[in-house]
PDB file of C-alpha atoms in Angstrom:
ATOM      1  CA  MET A  46     -22.108  26.327  -5.831  1.00 57.00           C
ATOM      2  CA  THR A  47     -24.346  23.665  -7.250  1.00 69.00           C
ATOM      3  CA  THR A  48     -24.156  20.013  -6.483  1.00 77.00           C
ATOM      4  CA  ALA A  49     -22.794  19.420 -10.031  1.00 78.00           C
ATOM      5  CA  ASP A  50     -19.998  22.045  -9.386  1.00 78.00           C
ATOM      6  CA  GLN A  51     -19.136  20.383  -6.071  1.00 80.00           C
ATOM      7  CA  ARG A  52     -18.934  16.852  -7.658  1.00 84.00           C
ATOM      8  CA  ARG A  53     -16.828  18.226 -10.441  1.00 88.00           C
ATOM      9  CA  ARG A  54     -14.373  19.737  -7.987  1.00 89.00           C
ATOM     10  CA  GLU A  55     -14.252  16.546  -6.120  1.00 90.00           C
ATOM     11  CA  THR A  56     -13.549  14.642  -9.233  1.00 93.00           C
ATOM     12  CA  ILE A  57     -10.764  17.026 -10.230  1.00 93.00           C
ATOM     13  CA  THR A  58      -9.181  16.646  -6.901  1.00 94.00           C
ATOM     14  CA  THR A  59      -9.281  12.814  -7.198  1.00 96.00           C
ATOM     15  CA  VAL A  60      -7.812  12.810 -10.675  1.00 96.00           C
ATOM     16  CA  VAL A  61      -5.061  15.060  -9.692  1.00 96.00           C
ATOM     17  CA  LEU A  62      -4.105  13.161  -6.577  1.00 97.00           C
ATOM     18  CA  THR A  63      -4.305   9.821  -8.596  1.00 98.00           C
ATOM     19  CA  ALA A  64      -2.021  11.198 -11.212  1.00 98.00           C
ATOM     20  CA  VAL A  65       0.564  12.303  -8.608  1.00 98.00           C
ATOM     21  CA  LEU A  66       0.352   8.744  -7.011  1.00 98.00           C
ATOM     22  CA  ALA A  67       0.708   7.078 -10.400  1.00 98.00           C
ATOM     23  CA  ALA A  68       3.704   9.337 -11.318  1.00 98.00           C
ATOM     24  CA  LEU A  69       5.355   8.244  -8.024  1.00 98.00           C
ATOM     25  CA  PHE A  70       4.582   4.524  -8.747  1.00 97.00           C
ATOM     26  CA  SER A  71       6.374   4.937 -12.158  1.00 97.00           C
ATOM     27  CA  LEU A  72       9.594   5.636 -10.236  1.00 97.00           C
ATOM     28  CA  TYR A  73       9.485   2.288  -8.375  1.00 98.00           C
ATOM     29  CA  PRO A  74      11.198   0.143 -10.952  1.00 97.00           C
ATOM     30  CA  VAL A  75      13.959   2.858 -11.417  1.00 97.00           C
ATOM     31  CA  LEU A  76      14.857   2.572  -7.693  1.00 98.00           C
ATOM     32  CA  ASN A  77      14.446  -1.295  -7.641  1.00 98.00           C
ATOM     33  CA  HIS A  78      18.290  -2.127  -7.817  1.00 96.00           C
ATOM     34  CA  GLY A  79      21.314  -2.442  -5.613  1.00 96.00           C
ATOM     35  CA  PRO A  80      23.613  -1.949  -4.018  1.00 96.00           C
ATOM     36  CA  ALA A  81      21.996  -2.879  -0.860  1.00 97.00           C
ATOM     37  CA  ARG A  82      23.471  -0.657   1.930  1.00 97.00           C
ATOM     38  CA  TRP A  83      22.196  -2.592   5.000  1.00 97.00           C
ATOM     39  CA  SER A  84      20.173  -5.564   6.042  1.00 97.00           C
ATOM     40  CA  PRO A  85      17.146  -5.406   8.372  1.00 97.00           C
ATOM     41  CA  ARG A  86      17.193  -9.101   8.833  1.00 98.00           C
ATOM     42  CA  MET A  87      16.715 -10.411  12.439  1.00 97.00           C
ATOM     43  CA  PRO A  88      17.386 -13.894  13.875  1.00 97.00           C
ATOM     44  CA  LEU A  89      13.678 -14.349  14.067  1.00 98.00           C
ATOM     45  CA  ASP A  90      13.238 -14.060  10.336  1.00 98.00           C
ATOM     46  CA  ALA A  91      15.078 -17.338   9.846  1.00 97.00           C
ATOM     47  CA  HIS A  92      12.205 -19.132  11.594  1.00 98.00           C
ATOM     48  CA  ILE A  93       9.446 -17.873   9.353  1.00 98.00           C
ATOM     49  CA  PRO A  94       8.269 -20.643   7.095  1.00 97.00           C
ATOM     50  CA  LEU A  95       7.711 -20.378   3.396  1.00 98.00           C
ATOM     51  CA  TRP A  96       3.977 -20.925   2.556  1.00 98.00           C
ATOM     52  CA  GLU A  97       3.397 -20.689  -1.115  1.00 98.00           C
ATOM     53  CA  PRO A  98      -0.450 -20.395  -0.997  1.00 98.00           C
ATOM     54  CA  MET A  99      -0.006 -16.986   0.741  1.00 98.00           C
ATOM     55  CA  VAL A 100       1.031 -15.665  -2.721  1.00 98.00           C
ATOM     56  CA  VAL A 101      -2.760 -15.270  -3.400  1.00 98.00           C
ATOM     57  CA  PRO A 102      -3.419 -12.565  -0.852  1.00 98.00           C
ATOM     58  CA  TYR A 103      -0.040 -11.083  -1.703  1.00 98.00           C
ATOM     59  CA  VAL A 104      -1.003 -10.591  -5.349  1.00 98.00           C
ATOM     60  CA  SER A 105      -4.632  -9.564  -4.449  1.00 98.00           C
ATOM     61  CA  ALA A 106      -3.284  -6.328  -3.162  1.00 98.00           C
ATOM     62  CA  LEU A 107      -2.801  -5.384  -6.816  1.00 96.00           C
ATOM     63  CA  LEU A 108      -6.658  -5.566  -7.270  1.00 97.00           C
ATOM     64  CA  LEU A 109      -7.831  -4.414  -3.849  1.00 98.00           C
ATOM     65  CA  GLY A 110      -6.072  -1.042  -4.061  1.00 97.00           C
ATOM     66  CA  PRO A 111      -7.573   0.044  -7.261  1.00 97.00           C
ATOM     67  CA  ALA A 112     -10.925  -1.375  -6.440  1.00 97.00           C
ATOM     68  CA  THR A 113     -10.942   0.535  -3.155  1.00 98.00           C
ATOM     69  CA  LEU A 114     -10.031   3.713  -4.923  1.00 97.00           C
ATOM     70  CA  VAL A 115     -12.800   3.463  -7.506  1.00 97.00           C
ATOM     71  CA  TYR A 116     -15.421   2.758  -4.811  1.00 97.00           C
ATOM     72  CA  PHE A 117     -14.338   5.633  -2.689  1.00 97.00           C
ATOM     73  CA  ALA A 118     -14.054   7.959  -5.641  1.00 96.00           C
ATOM     74  CA  VAL A 119     -17.673   7.280  -6.483  1.00 95.00           C
ATOM     75  CA  LYS A 120     -19.238   6.873  -2.987  1.00 94.00           C
ATOM     76  CA  ARG A 121     -16.963   8.681  -0.654  1.00 95.00           C
ATOM     77  CA  PRO A 122     -14.680  11.201  -2.380  1.00 95.00           C
ATOM     78  CA  ARG A 123     -13.143  12.759   0.713  1.00 94.00           C
ATOM     79  CA  LEU A 124     -12.057   9.218   1.724  1.00 96.00           C
ATOM     80  CA  ALA A 125     -10.416   8.828  -1.646  1.00 97.00           C
ATOM     81  CA  HIS A 126      -8.692  12.034  -1.156  1.00 97.00           C
ATOM     82  CA  SER A 127      -7.427  10.977   2.324  1.00 97.00           C
ATOM     83  CA  ALA A 128      -6.350   7.601   1.019  1.00 98.00           C
ATOM     84  CA  LEU A 129      -4.481   9.107  -1.942  1.00 98.00           C
ATOM     85  CA  LEU A 130      -2.735  11.652   0.234  1.00 97.00           C
ATOM     86  CA  ALA A 131      -1.651   8.904   2.649  1.00 98.00           C
ATOM     87  CA  GLY A 132      -0.440   6.820  -0.302  1.00 98.00           C
ATOM     88  CA  ILE A 133       1.511   9.687  -1.683  1.00 98.00           C
ATOM     89  CA  MET A 134       3.250  10.375   1.756  1.00 98.00           C
ATOM     90  CA  LEU A 135       3.958   6.659   2.140  1.00 98.00           C
ATOM     91  CA  LEU A 136       5.593   6.477  -1.361  1.00 98.00           C
ATOM     92  CA  VAL A 137       7.782   9.627  -0.701  1.00 98.00           C
ATOM     93  CA  THR A 138       9.018   8.228   2.578  1.00 98.00           C
ATOM     94  CA  ALA A 139       9.653   4.926   1.254  1.00 98.00           C
ATOM     95  CA  PHE A 140      11.505   6.152  -1.729  1.00 98.00           C
ATOM     96  CA  LEU A 141      13.883   8.036   0.522  1.00 98.00           C
ATOM     97  CA  PHE A 142      14.893   4.758   2.057  1.00 98.00           C
ATOM     98  CA  TYR A 143      15.159   3.128  -1.324  1.00 98.00           C
ATOM     99  CA  VAL A 144      17.504   5.851  -2.502  1.00 98.00           C
ATOM    100  CA  PHE A 145      19.696   6.308   0.613  1.00 98.00           C
ATOM    101  CA  ALA A 146      19.265   3.122   2.597  1.00 98.00           C
ATOM    102  CA  GLN A 147      18.491   0.392   0.051  1.00 98.00           C
ATOM    103  CA  THR A 148      18.003  -3.234   1.358  1.00 98.00           C
ATOM    104  CA  ARG A 149      17.667  -6.642  -0.303  1.00 98.00           C
ATOM    105  CA  MET A 150      15.631  -9.697   0.538  1.00 97.00           C
ATOM    106  CA  GLU A 151      17.384 -13.155   0.439  1.00 96.00           C
ATOM    107  CA  ARG A 152      14.750 -15.175  -1.312  1.00 97.00           C
ATOM    108  CA  PRO A 153      14.433 -18.998  -1.317  1.00 96.00           C
ATOM    109  CA  GLU A 154      14.522 -21.101  -4.372  1.00 96.00           C
ATOM    110  CA  ILE A 155      11.003 -22.151  -5.434  1.00 97.00           C
ATOM    111  CA  THR A 156      11.032 -25.754  -6.777  1.00 93.00           C
ATOM    112  CA  GLY A 157       7.411 -26.856  -6.537  1.00 94.00           C
ATOM    113  CA  ASP A 158       5.338 -27.484  -9.594  1.00 95.00           C
ATOM    114  CA  ASP A 159       1.878 -26.546  -8.074  1.00 97.00           C
ATOM    115  CA  PRO A 160       0.051 -23.379  -9.112  1.00 98.00           C
ATOM    116  CA  PHE A 161       1.026 -21.395  -6.058  1.00 98.00           C
ATOM    117  CA  SER A 162       4.776 -22.002  -6.551  1.00 98.00           C
ATOM    118  CA  ALA A 163       4.314 -21.044 -10.245  1.00 98.00           C
ATOM    119  CA  LEU A 164       2.621 -17.870  -9.191  1.00 98.00           C
ATOM    120  CA  LEU A 165       5.278 -17.049  -6.596  1.00 98.00           C
ATOM    121  CA  ARG A 166       8.023 -17.578  -9.127  1.00 98.00           C
ATOM    122  CA  LEU A 167       6.212 -15.118 -11.354  1.00 98.00           C
ATOM    123  CA  VAL A 168       6.166 -12.601  -8.486  1.00 98.00           C
ATOM    124  CA  TYR A 169       9.897 -13.106  -7.868  1.00 98.00           C
ATOM    125  CA  GLY A 170      10.574 -12.736 -11.572  1.00 97.00           C
ATOM    126  CA  SER A 171       8.669  -9.550 -12.016  1.00 96.00           C
ATOM    127  CA  ASP A 172      10.041  -7.770  -8.924  1.00 96.00           C
ATOM    128  CA  GLN A 173      13.639  -7.475  -7.981  1.00 96.00           C
ATOM    129  CA  ALA A 174      14.600  -8.336  -4.411  1.00 97.00           C
ATOM    130  CA  TYR A 175      15.269  -4.705  -3.465  1.00 98.00           C
ATOM    131  CA  ASN A 176      12.969  -1.844  -2.262  1.00 98.00           C
ATOM    132  CA  CYS A 177      12.022  -3.892   0.838  1.00 98.00           C
ATOM    133  CA  PHE A 178      12.320  -1.447   3.786  1.00 98.00           C
ATOM    134  CA  PRO A 179       9.676  -0.222   4.395  1.00 98.00           C
ATOM    135  CA  SER A 180       7.322  -2.778   2.858  1.00 98.00           C
ATOM    136  CA  LEU A 181       4.808  -1.026   0.515  1.00 98.00           C
ATOM    137  CA  HIS A 182       2.478  -4.048   0.404  1.00 98.00           C
ATOM    138  CA  THR A 183       2.196  -3.577   4.167  1.00 98.00           C
ATOM    139  CA  GLY A 184       1.946   0.207   4.009  1.00 98.00           C
ATOM    140  CA  PHE A 185      -0.695   0.216   1.344  1.00 98.00           C
ATOM    141  CA  SER A 186      -2.587  -2.413   3.233  1.00 98.00           C
ATOM    142  CA  VAL A 187      -2.651  -0.143   6.255  1.00 98.00           C
ATOM    143  CA  VAL A 188      -3.819   2.645   4.133  1.00 98.00           C
ATOM    144  CA  ILE A 189      -6.629   0.647   2.670  1.00 98.00           C
ATOM    145  CA  GLY A 190      -7.564  -1.193   5.832  1.00 98.00           C
ATOM    146  CA  LEU A 191      -7.872   1.980   7.932  1.00 98.00           C
ATOM    147  CA  HIS A 192      -9.899   3.847   5.284  1.00 98.00           C
ATOM    148  CA  TRP A 193     -12.294   1.031   4.995  1.00 98.00           C
ATOM    149  CA  LEU A 194     -12.818   1.030   8.754  1.00 97.00           C
ATOM    150  CA  TRP A 195     -13.159   4.843   8.703  1.00 97.00           C
ATOM    151  CA  SER A 196     -15.776   4.463   6.003  1.00 96.00           C
ATOM    152  CA  GLY A 197     -18.260   2.814   8.419  1.00 94.00           C
ATOM    153  CA  HIS A 198     -19.291   0.434   5.645  1.00 95.00           C
ATOM    154  CA  ARG A 199     -20.379  -3.009   6.780  1.00 94.00           C
ATOM    155  CA  ALA A 200     -17.719  -4.567   4.565  1.00 95.00           C
ATOM    156  CA  GLY A 201     -15.105  -2.495   6.202  1.00 97.00           C
ATOM    157  CA  ARG A 202     -14.137  -4.957   8.843  1.00 97.00           C
ATOM    158  CA  TYR A 203     -13.744  -7.771   6.165  1.00 98.00           C
ATOM    159  CA  ALA A 204     -11.673  -5.591   3.933  1.00 98.00           C
ATOM    160  CA  ALA A 205      -9.462  -4.649   6.846  1.00 98.00           C
ATOM    161  CA  ALA A 206      -9.130  -8.345   7.912  1.00 98.00           C
ATOM    162  CA  TRP A 207      -8.070  -9.214   4.347  1.00 98.00           C
ATOM    163  CA  CYS A 208      -5.512  -6.388   4.548  1.00 98.00           C
ATOM    164  CA  VAL A 209      -4.069  -8.030   7.657  1.00 98.00           C
ATOM    165  CA  LEU A 210      -3.674 -11.239   5.680  1.00 98.00           C
ATOM    166  CA  ILE A 211      -1.900  -9.346   2.932  1.00 98.00           C
ATOM    167  CA  MET A 212       0.510  -8.068   5.437  1.00 98.00           C
ATOM    168  CA  ALA A 213       1.165 -11.444   6.796  1.00 98.00           C
ATOM    169  CA  SER A 214       1.790 -12.762   3.328  1.00 98.00           C
ATOM    170  CA  THR A 215       4.580 -10.427   2.790  1.00 98.00           C
ATOM    171  CA  LEU A 216       6.448 -12.615   5.437  1.00 98.00           C
ATOM    172  CA  LEU A 217       5.195 -16.006   4.491  1.00 98.00           C
ATOM    173  CA  VAL A 218       6.180 -15.682   0.895  1.00 98.00           C
ATOM    174  CA  HIS A 219       9.567 -14.344   1.855  1.00 98.00           C
ATOM    175  CA  GLN A 220       9.128 -10.926   0.105  1.00 98.00           C
ATOM    176  CA  HIS A 221       9.957  -9.068   3.239  1.00 98.00           C
ATOM    177  CA  TYR A 222      11.580  -9.229   6.625  1.00 98.00           C
ATOM    178  CA  ILE A 223       9.818  -8.494   9.934  1.00 98.00           C
ATOM    179  CA  ALA A 224      11.477  -4.963  10.101  1.00 98.00           C
ATOM    180  CA  ASP A 225      10.137  -4.244   6.673  1.00 98.00           C
ATOM    181  CA  LEU A 226       6.634  -4.985   7.847  1.00 98.00           C
ATOM    182  CA  LEU A 227       6.966  -2.973  11.083  1.00 98.00           C
ATOM    183  CA  ALA A 228       8.456   0.001   9.131  1.00 98.00           C
ATOM    184  CA  GLY A 229       5.461  -0.217   6.708  1.00 98.00           C
ATOM    185  CA  LEU A 230       3.099  -0.191   9.586  1.00 98.00           C
ATOM    186  CA  ALA A 231       4.658   2.846  11.215  1.00 98.00           C
ATOM    187  CA  VAL A 232       5.164   4.829   8.084  1.00 98.00           C
ATOM    188  CA  ALA A 233       1.632   4.159   6.742  1.00 98.00           C
ATOM    189  CA  GLY A 234       0.010   4.713  10.210  1.00 98.00           C
ATOM    190  CA  ALA A 235       1.636   8.157  10.347  1.00 98.00           C
ATOM    191  CA  ALA A 236       0.701   8.950   6.827  1.00 98.00           C
ATOM    192  CA  CYS A 237      -2.968   8.066   7.418  1.00 98.00           C
ATOM    193  CA  LEU A 238      -3.147  10.232  10.532  1.00 97.00           C
ATOM    194  CA  ALA A 239      -1.540  13.157   8.623  1.00 97.00           C
ATOM    195  CA  ALA A 240      -3.771  12.683   5.592  1.00 97.00           C
ATOM    196  CA  ARG A 241      -6.818  12.639   7.715  1.00 94.00           C
ATOM    197  CA  ARG A 242      -5.873  15.970   9.160  1.00 92.00           C
ATOM    198  CA  ALA A 243      -4.772  17.501   5.816  1.00 92.00           C
ATOM    199  CA  GLU A 244      -7.815  16.373   3.760  1.00 86.00           C
ATOM    200  CA  PRO A 245     -10.199  18.902   5.343  1.00 83.00           C
ATOM    201  CA  LEU A 246      -7.925  21.693   4.046  1.00 79.00           C
ATOM    202  CA  LEU A 247      -8.890  20.615   0.538  1.00 69.00           C
ATOM    203  CA  ALA A 248     -12.516  20.913   1.280  1.00 65.00           C
ATOM    204  CA  ALA A 249     -11.919  24.245   3.221  1.00 62.00           C
ATOM    205  CA  ARG A 250     -10.866  25.834  -0.028  1.00 57.00           C
ATOM    206  CA  HIS A 251     -14.516  25.275  -1.293  1.00 49.00           C
ATOM    207  CA  PRO A 252     -17.028  25.843   1.650  1.00 44.00           C
ATOM    208  CA  THR A 253     -19.739  23.808  -0.191  1.00 39.00           C
ATOM    209  CA  LEU A 254     -17.578  20.716   0.241  1.00 37.00           C
ATOM    210  CA  SER A 255     -17.709  20.871   3.966  1.00 36.00           C
ATOM    211  CA  HIS A 256     -20.030  17.818   4.425  1.00 39.00           C
ATOM    212  CA  PRO A 257     -19.504  15.768   7.579  1.00 39.00           C
ATOM    213  CA  PRO A 258     -15.909  14.422   8.110  1.00 41.00           C
ATOM    214  CA  CYS A 259     -15.096  11.107   6.483  1.00 43.00           C
TER     215      CYS A 259
END
């Protein structure tokens, strides 16, 4: 198989996995409603302050995810495949909770007139207060951060550090409870390890794709 054939197969795999992930994402608003069946709120959640500027890292996840996928798809296709597989497993698991064990976040009223408050009101207005456990912002931050670290790129540590900031923002803008964050960490961590083991099976179907593990 030529290099061009190899690249074409890698591209097809990336496109198919991306399409599956996008199809799953399209179900998110369908599930984002009540009734809430339980609450993961703990006493410690009441002591977490609202810090409106943290809405910036929170919304940055909407850019970091696609940018990471494009970079890996071009430079490290097998990392892209692993990240996409992990994202698919994360969404499937989260959606099971959203269907059978839905939760709701109690949000504060945002009264400030500064840009951060305005942006946070926009976030609240565009996303219903359901689909909280596990936190997808946390989960995808874990997927992105781990894959950047696994890439060995010198920017990986900075990308991973920013992902930690995104995870913290989920609490500080009161979009999630602590339990939501912990569940996102657990589900995404398991998904990443499973995807890292499963991805070589895609390459094994085509022996010429068996370049060094990502």
